[in-house]
Amino acid sequence: MTATKGLEGIVAAASSISSIVDGVLTYRGYNIDDLAQNASFEEVAYLLWFGKLPNDAELKQLQQDLSNEATIPDEVIQQMKSYPKDTNTMAALRSAVSALALYDGEADDMSREANERKAVRLQAKLPTVIAALARIREGKEPVAPLAGVSIAENFLYMLRGEKPDEVSVKALDQALVLHADHELNASTFAARVTVATLSDIYSGVTSAIGALKGPLHGGANEAVMKMLNEIGSIENVEPYIMNKLENRDKIMGFGHRVYKNGDPRAKHLQKMSRELGEMKGDTQLYDMSVKIDDLVTSQKGLRPNVDFYSASVYTQLGINHELFTPIFAISRVSGWTAHILEQYENNRIIRPRAEYVGQTDQKYVPVEQRA
Ligand code: ACO
């Protein structure tokens, strides 16, 4: 038995949700470019869960269900208020989502219908939880969700406490479409491993949030923003990046296990970043990002992934970097729950083997005789 480090190249599940073939990403057979330009996030979530784009009545029903489910129990709000104010936002989110299960009477109902309802419920509640966490940290009261508006609009409204402008809503909605699913990425795999024991959907999503938090996965967007802040100006880009490359440090937001010629989502976020900068009349963040992109591509042959330009997009939307990875979770919970439903449909416990590389032929020695 020989281990494959990082399971590279291992096909660990059959799935009909999303695919990456020759660098092309599709959700249920729809090219991500087509969806990014034309679909709303709610349409994409429906597509991931139910395998087809919704008709008008189905979309309206989903929007209604999401609206009905968007509030969170007061007990969870109180609990969030007791979290240390300087805690990592993803750690707080992980705890809050786990707590949601305690107040869901259907948490352990394993029927398909109940699990579909819980997928919608988790999708509806995550933005409310994250906006509440952000406001509580700032010493403000959480804002209750609005009825009859999109997830993107509702999230920005709950965060800011006022109706957001259309450009911000459209940009966030498109970012949510782009992050919704991505085949067997680390957090989705974590969710599938957890529920393959026939544990509940909340446990699966909690595991996934823990995996997304890491800087090699969803946490990279926050790390990109920290890097942009450290660099500070366009003149500093070259010495900063060259120094990192010479020291063989990782440049966050670059490289990918599957894409070797570029991440198809990055170009949409790059365009969004440029447009938002031009609209504000300040393209410094975008210009710095492009310069980093050019340098890392030419020096190292590494291309930006989905996390790289999303950092400047979210900053230009006025969003604090601590919320970047939680926003990723607002989108990816659609994919996680779609994969969880798929796993339950044709389940087998996920239990691989390990190549043992430790000592052998050891003999027990009583404690008093040990050195
Ligand atoms: N900066 C500098 N060098 C890099 C980077 C990077 N961002 N990414 C990979 N490399 C180098 C590695 O050091 C390695 O070099 P070596 O062969 O000389 O040792 C080579 O490229 C291959 O990289 P691996 O680490 O083997 O690639 P792996 O598939 O294991 O990891 C990963 C992929 C985690 C995305 C990696 O590229 C990385 O750490 N990138 C930065 C973090 C990041 O942006 N993560 C977000 C990914 S997208 C997402 O999860 C949403």
Coordinates of C-alpha atoms and ligand atoms in Angstrom, one line a residue:
M1 CA 0.0 0.0 0.0
T2 CA 1.5 3.3 -1.1
A3 CA 0.0 6.6 0.0
T4 CA -0.7 9.4 -2.6
K5 CA 0.1 12.6 -0.8
G6 CA -2.9 14.9 -0.7
L7 CA -4.9 12.3 -2.7
E8 CA -3.7 14.0 -5.8
G9 CA -5.3 12.5 -8.9
I10 CA -7.4 10.1 -6.9
V11 CA -11.0 9.9 -8.0
A12 CA -12.8 9.5 -4.7
A13 CA -16.5 9.9 -5.6
A14 CA -18.9 9.8 -8.6
S15 CA -20.9 12.9 -8.8
S16 CA -23.3 14.6 -11.2
I17 CA -23.1 18.1 -9.6
S18 CA -20.1 19.8 -11.1
S19 CA -17.2 18.9 -13.2
I20 CA -13.8 20.2 -14.2
V21 CA -12.6 18.8 -17.5
D22 CA -9.7 20.3 -19.4
G23 CA -9.9 23.4 -17.3
V24 CA -13.6 24.0 -18.0
L25 CA -15.9 24.2 -14.9
T26 CA -19.5 23.2 -15.3
Y27 CA -22.4 23.0 -12.8
R28 CA -24.9 20.2 -13.9
G29 CA -23.5 20.6 -17.4
Y30 CA -23.8 24.4 -17.6
N31 CA -20.6 26.2 -18.3
I32 CA -19.6 28.5 -15.4
D33 CA -19.1 31.4 -17.9
D34 CA -22.7 31.1 -19.0
L35 CA -24.0 31.0 -15.5
A36 CA -21.8 33.8 -14.2
Q37 CA -23.2 36.1 -17.0
N38 CA -26.8 35.1 -16.9
A39 CA -28.0 33.2 -13.7
S40 CA -28.8 34.5 -10.3
F41 CA -27.4 32.8 -7.2
E42 CA -30.8 31.4 -6.3
E43 CA -31.2 29.8 -9.7
V44 CA -27.7 28.2 -9.3
A45 CA -28.5 26.9 -5.8
Y46 CA -31.7 25.3 -7.2
L47 CA -29.7 23.8 -10.1
L48 CA -27.2 22.3 -7.7
W49 CA -29.8 20.8 -5.3
F50 CA -32.4 19.7 -7.8
G51 CA -30.4 19.0 -11.0
K52 CA -32.2 21.5 -13.3
L53 CA -32.7 25.2 -13.6
P54 CA -36.0 26.3 -12.0
N55 CA -39.0 27.5 -13.9
D56 CA -40.6 30.8 -12.8
A57 CA -42.9 29.2 -10.3
E58 CA -40.2 27.0 -8.8
L59 CA -37.8 30.0 -8.5
K60 CA -40.5 32.1 -6.8
Q61 CA -41.2 29.2 -4.4
L62 CA -37.5 28.9 -3.5
Q63 CA -37.2 32.6 -3.0
Q64 CA -40.2 32.4 -0.7
D65 CA -38.8 29.5 1.2
L66 CA -35.4 31.2 1.6
S67 CA -37.2 34.3 2.9
N68 CA -39.3 32.3 5.4
E69 CA -36.1 30.5 6.7
A70 CA -33.8 33.5 6.9
T71 CA -34.3 34.4 10.6
I72 CA -32.2 32.7 13.2
P73 CA -33.2 31.6 16.7
D74 CA -32.7 34.2 19.4
E75 CA -30.8 31.7 21.5
V76 CA -28.2 31.5 18.7
I77 CA -27.9 35.3 18.6
Q78 CA -27.4 35.4 22.4
Q79 CA -24.8 32.7 22.0
M80 CA -23.0 34.7 19.3
K81 CA -23.0 37.8 21.6
S82 CA -21.0 35.8 24.1
Y83 CA -18.2 34.8 21.7
P84 CA -14.9 36.7 22.3
K85 CA -15.0 39.8 20.0
D86 CA -11.5 39.1 18.5
T87 CA -12.3 35.4 17.6
N88 CA -11.7 34.3 14.1
T89 CA -14.9 34.8 12.1
M90 CA -14.8 31.4 10.6
A91 CA -14.4 29.8 14.0
A92 CA -17.4 31.8 15.2
L93 CA -19.4 30.7 12.1
R94 CA -18.4 27.1 12.7
S95 CA -19.8 27.3 16.3
A96 CA -22.9 29.2 15.3
V97 CA -23.9 26.8 12.5
S98 CA -23.3 23.8 14.8
A99 CA -25.6 25.6 17.3
L100 CA -28.3 26.0 14.7
A101 CA -28.8 22.3 14.7
L102 CA -29.8 22.4 18.4
Y103 CA -32.8 24.5 17.5
D104 CA -33.9 22.6 14.4
G105 CA -36.5 19.9 15.3
E106 CA -35.7 18.2 12.0
A107 CA -32.0 18.0 12.6
D108 CA -31.9 14.2 12.8
D109 CA -34.7 13.5 10.3
M110 CA -32.9 11.7 7.6
S111 CA -35.7 11.6 5.0
R112 CA -34.9 13.1 1.6
E113 CA -37.6 15.7 2.0
A114 CA -36.4 16.9 5.5
N115 CA -32.8 17.0 4.2
E116 CA -33.9 19.2 1.2
R117 CA -35.7 21.5 3.6
K118 CA -32.6 21.7 5.8
A119 CA -30.4 22.5 2.7
V120 CA -32.6 25.5 2.0
R121 CA -32.7 26.4 5.7
L122 CA -28.9 26.4 6.0
Q123 CA -28.6 28.4 2.8
A124 CA -31.1 30.9 4.2
K125 CA -29.6 31.2 7.7
L126 CA -25.9 31.4 6.9
P127 CA -26.0 35.0 5.6
T128 CA -28.0 36.1 8.6
V129 CA -25.6 34.4 11.0
I130 CA -22.5 36.0 9.3
A131 CA -24.1 39.5 9.1
A132 CA -25.0 39.2 12.8
L133 CA -21.5 38.1 13.8
A134 CA -20.0 41.1 11.9
R135 CA -22.4 43.6 13.6
I136 CA -21.9 42.1 17.0
R137 CA -18.2 42.4 16.7
E138 CA -18.7 46.1 15.9
G139 CA -20.8 46.5 19.0
K140 CA -24.0 46.9 17.0
E141 CA -27.3 45.0 17.1
P142 CA -28.0 42.4 14.4
V143 CA -30.4 43.5 11.7
A144 CA -33.3 41.2 10.8
P145 CA -33.5 39.9 7.2
L146 CA -35.8 41.6 4.7
A147 CA -38.5 39.6 2.9
G148 CA -38.6 39.3 -0.9
V149 CA -35.1 40.2 -1.8
S150 CA -32.1 38.2 -3.0
I151 CA -29.5 36.6 -0.8
A152 CA -26.9 39.0 -2.0
E153 CA -29.1 42.0 -1.3
N154 CA -30.2 40.7 2.0
F155 CA -26.7 40.0 3.2
L156 CA -25.5 43.5 2.3
Y157 CA -28.6 45.0 3.9
M158 CA -28.1 43.1 7.2
L159 CA -24.4 43.9 7.2
R160 CA -24.8 47.7 6.6
G161 CA -28.2 48.3 8.1
E162 CA -29.3 50.0 4.9
K163 CA -30.5 49.1 1.4
P164 CA -27.4 48.4 -0.7
D165 CA -26.9 49.9 -4.2
E166 CA -27.6 47.8 -7.3
V167 CA -24.0 47.6 -8.5
S168 CA -22.9 46.0 -5.1
V169 CA -25.8 43.6 -5.1
K170 CA -25.0 42.5 -8.7
A171 CA -21.3 42.1 -8.0
L172 CA -21.9 40.0 -4.9
D173 CA -24.6 37.9 -6.6
Q174 CA -22.1 37.1 -9.4
A175 CA -19.4 36.3 -6.9
L176 CA -21.8 33.9 -5.2
V177 CA -22.5 32.1 -8.5
L178 CA -18.8 31.7 -9.1
H179 CA -18.1 30.1 -5.7
A180 CA -21.1 27.9 -5.4
D181 CA -19.6 24.5 -6.2
H182 CA -16.3 23.0 -7.3
E183 CA -16.3 19.3 -7.6
L184 CA -14.4 17.5 -4.8
N185 CA -12.7 20.4 -3.2
A186 CA -11.4 20.0 0.4
S187 CA -14.4 21.3 2.2
T188 CA -16.9 19.4 0.1
F189 CA -14.9 16.2 0.6
A190 CA -14.9 16.9 4.3
A191 CA -18.7 17.3 4.2
R192 CA -19.1 14.0 2.2
V193 CA -16.8 12.1 4.6
T194 CA -18.8 13.3 7.6
V195 CA -22.3 12.5 6.3
A196 CA -21.1 9.2 4.8
T197 CA -21.2 7.9 8.3
L198 CA -24.9 8.8 8.1
S199 CA -24.3 11.7 10.4
D200 CA -26.7 14.7 9.9
I201 CA -26.5 17.6 7.4
Y202 CA -25.5 20.1 10.1
S203 CA -22.5 18.0 11.1
G204 CA -21.5 17.8 7.4
V205 CA -21.7 21.6 7.0
T206 CA -19.9 22.2 10.2
S207 CA -17.0 19.9 9.0
A208 CA -17.0 21.8 5.7
I209 CA -16.7 25.2 7.4
G210 CA -13.7 23.9 9.4
A211 CA -12.0 22.8 6.2
L212 CA -12.9 26.0 4.3
K213 CA -11.3 28.1 7.0
G214 CA -7.7 27.0 6.2
P215 CA -5.5 29.4 4.2
L216 CA -4.7 26.7 1.6
H217 CA -8.5 26.6 0.7
G218 CA -11.1 29.3 1.4
G219 CA -9.0 31.3 3.8
A220 CA -6.7 32.3 1.0
N221 CA -8.9 35.3 0.0
E222 CA -8.4 36.9 3.4
A223 CA -4.6 36.1 3.2
V224 CA -4.6 37.9 -0.3
M225 CA -6.0 41.0 1.3
K226 CA -3.5 41.0 4.1
M227 CA -0.8 40.7 1.4
L228 CA -2.2 43.6 -0.6
N229 CA -2.3 45.7 2.6
E230 CA 1.3 44.8 3.4
I231 CA 2.4 45.8 -0.1
G232 CA 0.6 49.1 0.2
S233 CA 1.5 50.6 -3.1
I234 CA 2.2 49.7 -6.7
E235 CA 5.9 50.5 -6.4
N236 CA 6.3 48.0 -3.6
V237 CA 4.8 45.1 -5.6
E238 CA 7.9 44.0 -7.4
P239 CA 10.4 43.9 -4.5
Y240 CA 7.7 42.3 -2.2
I241 CA 6.8 39.5 -4.6
M242 CA 10.4 38.8 -5.8
N243 CA 11.5 38.6 -2.2
K244 CA 8.7 36.1 -1.4
L245 CA 9.5 34.0 -4.5
E246 CA 13.2 34.0 -3.7
N247 CA 12.4 32.7 -0.2
R248 CA 10.1 30.1 -1.7
D249 CA 7.2 31.5 0.2
K250 CA 3.7 30.9 -1.1
I251 CA 1.9 33.7 -2.8
M252 CA -1.7 33.4 -1.6
G253 CA -4.4 33.3 -4.3
F254 CA -2.1 31.5 -6.8
G255 CA -1.9 27.9 -7.9
H256 CA -4.5 25.1 -7.9
R257 CA -4.5 21.4 -7.5
V258 CA -6.6 20.8 -10.6
Y259 CA -6.2 23.9 -12.8
K260 CA -2.7 24.2 -14.2
N261 CA -3.5 26.7 -17.0
G262 CA -5.7 29.1 -15.0
D263 CA -8.9 29.0 -13.0
P264 CA -11.9 29.9 -15.2
R265 CA -13.6 31.8 -12.4
A266 CA -10.7 34.2 -11.9
K267 CA -11.3 36.2 -15.1
H268 CA -14.8 37.1 -14.0
L269 CA -13.6 38.4 -10.7
Q270 CA -10.7 40.2 -12.3
K271 CA -13.2 42.0 -14.6
M272 CA -15.5 42.8 -11.6
S273 CA -12.5 44.2 -9.7
R274 CA -11.5 46.5 -12.6
E275 CA -15.1 47.7 -13.1
L276 CA -15.6 48.4 -9.4
G277 CA -12.3 50.3 -9.2
E278 CA -13.2 52.4 -12.3
M279 CA -16.6 53.2 -10.9
K280 CA -15.0 54.4 -7.7
G281 CA -12.3 56.3 -9.6
D282 CA -9.6 54.4 -7.7
T283 CA -8.0 51.4 -9.4
Q284 CA -5.0 51.1 -7.0
L285 CA -6.1 47.7 -5.6
Y286 CA -6.9 46.4 -9.1
D287 CA -3.6 47.7 -10.5
M288 CA -1.6 46.2 -7.7
S289 CA -3.4 42.9 -8.2
V290 CA -2.7 42.8 -12.0
K291 CA 1.0 43.6 -11.3
I292 CA 1.2 40.7 -8.8
D293 CA -0.6 38.5 -11.3
D294 CA 1.8 39.4 -14.1
L295 CA 4.9 38.8 -11.9
V296 CA 3.8 35.5 -10.4
T297 CA 2.7 34.2 -13.8
S298 CA 5.9 35.2 -15.6
Q299 CA 8.3 34.2 -12.8
K300 CA 6.6 31.1 -11.5
G301 CA 4.1 30.0 -14.2
L302 CA 1.4 30.0 -11.5
R303 CA -2.0 31.5 -12.4
P304 CA -4.5 33.2 -10.0
N305 CA -7.3 31.1 -8.5
V306 CA -10.8 32.2 -7.5
D307 CA -9.5 33.7 -4.2
F308 CA -7.1 36.2 -5.8
Y309 CA -9.3 38.9 -7.4
S310 CA -12.2 38.2 -5.0
A311 CA -10.1 40.0 -2.3
S312 CA -10.1 43.3 -4.2
V313 CA -13.7 42.8 -5.2
Y314 CA -15.0 42.4 -1.7
T315 CA -12.8 45.3 -0.4
Q316 CA -14.2 47.6 -3.0
L317 CA -17.7 46.5 -1.9
G318 CA -16.7 47.9 1.5
I319 CA -16.5 44.5 3.1
N320 CA -13.9 43.8 5.9
H321 CA -11.4 41.1 5.1
E322 CA -12.6 39.0 8.1
L323 CA -15.8 38.4 6.2
F324 CA -14.2 37.2 2.9
T325 CA -14.1 33.5 3.8
P326 CA -17.5 33.5 5.5
I327 CA -18.9 35.0 2.3
F328 CA -17.3 32.1 0.4
A329 CA -19.3 29.8 2.9
I330 CA -22.6 31.7 2.0
S331 CA -22.1 30.6 -1.5
R332 CA -20.5 27.2 -1.1
V333 CA -23.1 25.9 1.4
S334 CA -25.3 25.4 -1.7
G335 CA -22.6 23.1 -3.1
W336 CA -21.9 21.4 0.2
T337 CA -25.6 20.6 0.8
A338 CA -26.1 19.4 -2.8
H339 CA -23.2 17.0 -2.3
I340 CA -24.5 15.9 1.0
L341 CA -27.9 15.1 -0.6
E342 CA -26.1 13.2 -3.3
Q343 CA -24.0 11.3 -0.8
Y344 CA -27.1 10.1 1.1
E345 CA -28.7 8.9 -2.1
N346 CA -26.1 6.4 -2.8
N347 CA -24.1 6.1 0.4
R348 CA -21.2 4.0 1.4
I349 CA -19.0 5.0 4.3
I350 CA -15.8 6.7 3.1
R351 CA -12.9 4.8 4.8
P352 CA -9.6 4.7 2.9
R353 CA -6.4 3.0 4.0
A354 CA -3.1 4.4 5.3
E355 CA 0.4 3.4 4.3
Y356 CA 2.0 2.6 7.6
V357 CA 5.5 4.2 7.9
G358 CA 6.0 3.9 11.7
Q359 CA 8.1 1.5 13.8
T360 CA 7.5 -2.2 13.8
D361 CA 8.2 -5.2 16.1
Q362 CA 8.0 -3.1 19.3
K363 CA 7.8 -5.0 22.6
Y364 CA 5.9 -3.6 25.7
V365 CA 8.2 -2.5 28.5
P366 CA 6.6 -1.8 32.0
V367 CA 6.7 1.9 32.8
E368 CA 9.2 1.7 35.6
Q369 CA 11.7 0.1 33.2
R370 CA 11.4 2.8 30.6
A371 CA 14.2 5.3 30.1
Ligands
ACO1 N1 3.0 30.4 -4.4 C1 4.2 29.9 -4.7 N2 4.5 28.7 -5.0 C2 3.4 27.8 -5.2 C3 2.1 28.3 -4.9 C4 1.9 29.6 -4.6 N3 0.7 30.1 -4.3 N4 1.3 27.2 -5.2 C5 2.1 26.2 -5.5 N5 3.4 26.6 -5.5 C6 4.5 25.7 -5.9 C7 4.8 24.7 -4.7 O1 5.6 25.3 -3.8 C8 5.3 23.6 -5.5 O2 6.7 23.9 -5.8 P1 7.8 22.8 -5.7 O3 7.4 21.7 -6.7 O4 9.0 23.5 -6.2 O5 7.8 22.3 -4.3 C9 4.6 23.6 -6.8 O6 4.1 24.9 -7.0 C10 3.3 22.7 -6.8 O7 2.5 23.1 -5.7 P2 1.8 22.1 -4.6 O8 1.9 22.8 -3.3 O9 2.3 20.7 -4.8 O10 0.3 22.2 -5.2 P3 -0.9 21.5 -4.4 O11 -1.8 21.0 -5.5 O12 -0.5 20.6 -3.4 O13 -1.6 22.8 -3.7 C11 -2.7 24.9 -3.5 C12 -2.5 23.6 -4.4 C13 -3.0 24.5 -2.1 C14 -3.8 25.7 -4.1 C15 -1.4 25.7 -3.6 O14 -1.2 26.1 -4.9 C16 -1.4 26.9 -2.6 O15 -1.0 26.7 -1.5 N6 -1.8 28.1 -3.1 C17 -1.9 29.2 -2.2 C18 -3.1 29.1 -1.4 C19 -4.4 29.4 -2.2 O16 -4.5 30.3 -3.0 N7 -5.4 28.6 -1.9 C20 -6.7 28.7 -2.6 C21 -6.9 27.6 -3.6 S1 -8.4 27.8 -4.4 C22 -9.6 27.4 -3.2 O17 -9.4 26.5 -2.4 C23 -10.8 28.1 -3.3

